[in-house]
Amino acid sequence: MELYVATVGQLQENCYFLVGDNHRDTIIFDPGAEPDTLKNVIEENELNPIAIVLTHAHYDHIGALNEIRDAYQIPVYQNPIEKEWLVDPAQNGSGRHPGMEDIVSTKPADVYLEEMGPYSIGEFHFDMQHVPGHSPGSTVFIFKDNGFAIVGDVIFKGSVGRSDFPYGDHESLIAGIHKHIAPLPGDTVLFPGHGNATTVEDELNTNPFLTH
């Protein structure tokens, strides 16, 4: 299994490409912006996209969704709590940012992740956990057998996701991190929606939001 990242858009969002062992099958997590950049990653590495998965539906994570979905004719998976956000710029945040509205009104998702816990897409097997607080539908995707998790904007290196947006809740965010991320093995690598990767152990030892 391989993992590529493309950092895109004004907010430097991390779009991840998780590549399996069969035919270069690939899940794309959070295609946030710059569809041509994302297509270049796919073509240059001979990837075979089979799905798009969203950690959450803030505008900076879905800006290239339409273009990538249409280019490769692949389904979009999403937590249903935020299903209206894809079609409503007022909810996904773009309505608060002039000039962004036109690129973040997308078609609805194809598959809703109704139940948390074990899940599979093709050869990819992972555990989903709901960690609201940054956004109501924020979901982390934990690949226990491979020692990493894709965490969206739930937790960052030395910080946590903002909770001052509409629908945010800091207490729920911290509680969810302690419940679903802190118990993972310390060497589990956390791949966030912005910034550099980190580990569970490093965050438990140094993240000021978790050490007080």
PDB file of C-alpha atoms in Angstrom, residues 129-132 154 170-183:
ATOM      1  CA  GLN A 129     -15.097   6.706  13.744  1.00  0.00           C
ATOM      2  CA  HIS A 130     -17.274   9.806  14.067  1.00  0.00           C
ATOM      3  CA  VAL A 131     -15.448  12.683  15.777  1.00  0.00           C
ATOM      4  CA  PRO A 132     -17.640  15.812  15.614  1.00  0.00           C
ATOM      5  CA  VAL A 154      -9.940  16.695  13.689  1.00  0.00           C
ATOM      6  CA  HIS A 170     -14.735  22.204  21.190  1.00  0.00           C
ATOM      7  CA  GLU A 171     -15.730  19.891  24.038  1.00  0.00           C
ATOM      8  CA  SER A 172     -17.107  17.284  21.635  1.00  0.00           C
ATOM      9  CA  LEU A 173     -13.947  17.508  19.539  1.00  0.00           C
ATOM     10  CA  ILE A 174     -11.596  16.919  22.454  1.00  0.00           C
ATOM     11  CA  ALA A 175     -13.791  14.138  23.839  1.00  0.00           C
ATOM     12  CA  GLY A 176     -13.827  12.404  20.449  1.00  0.00           C
ATOM     13  CA  ILE A 177     -10.047  12.626  20.105  1.00  0.00           C
ATOM     14  CA  HIS A 178      -9.589  11.064  23.537  1.00  0.00           C
ATOM     15  CA  LYS A 179     -12.105   8.340  22.753  1.00  0.00           C
ATOM     16  CA  HIS A 180     -11.107   7.341  19.231  1.00  0.00           C
ATOM     17  CA  ILE A 181      -7.560   8.551  18.532  1.00  0.00           C
ATOM     18  CA  ALA A 182      -5.721   8.563  21.866  1.00  0.00           C
ATOM     19  CA  PRO A 183      -6.166   4.783  22.448  1.00  0.00           C
TER      20      PRO A 183
END
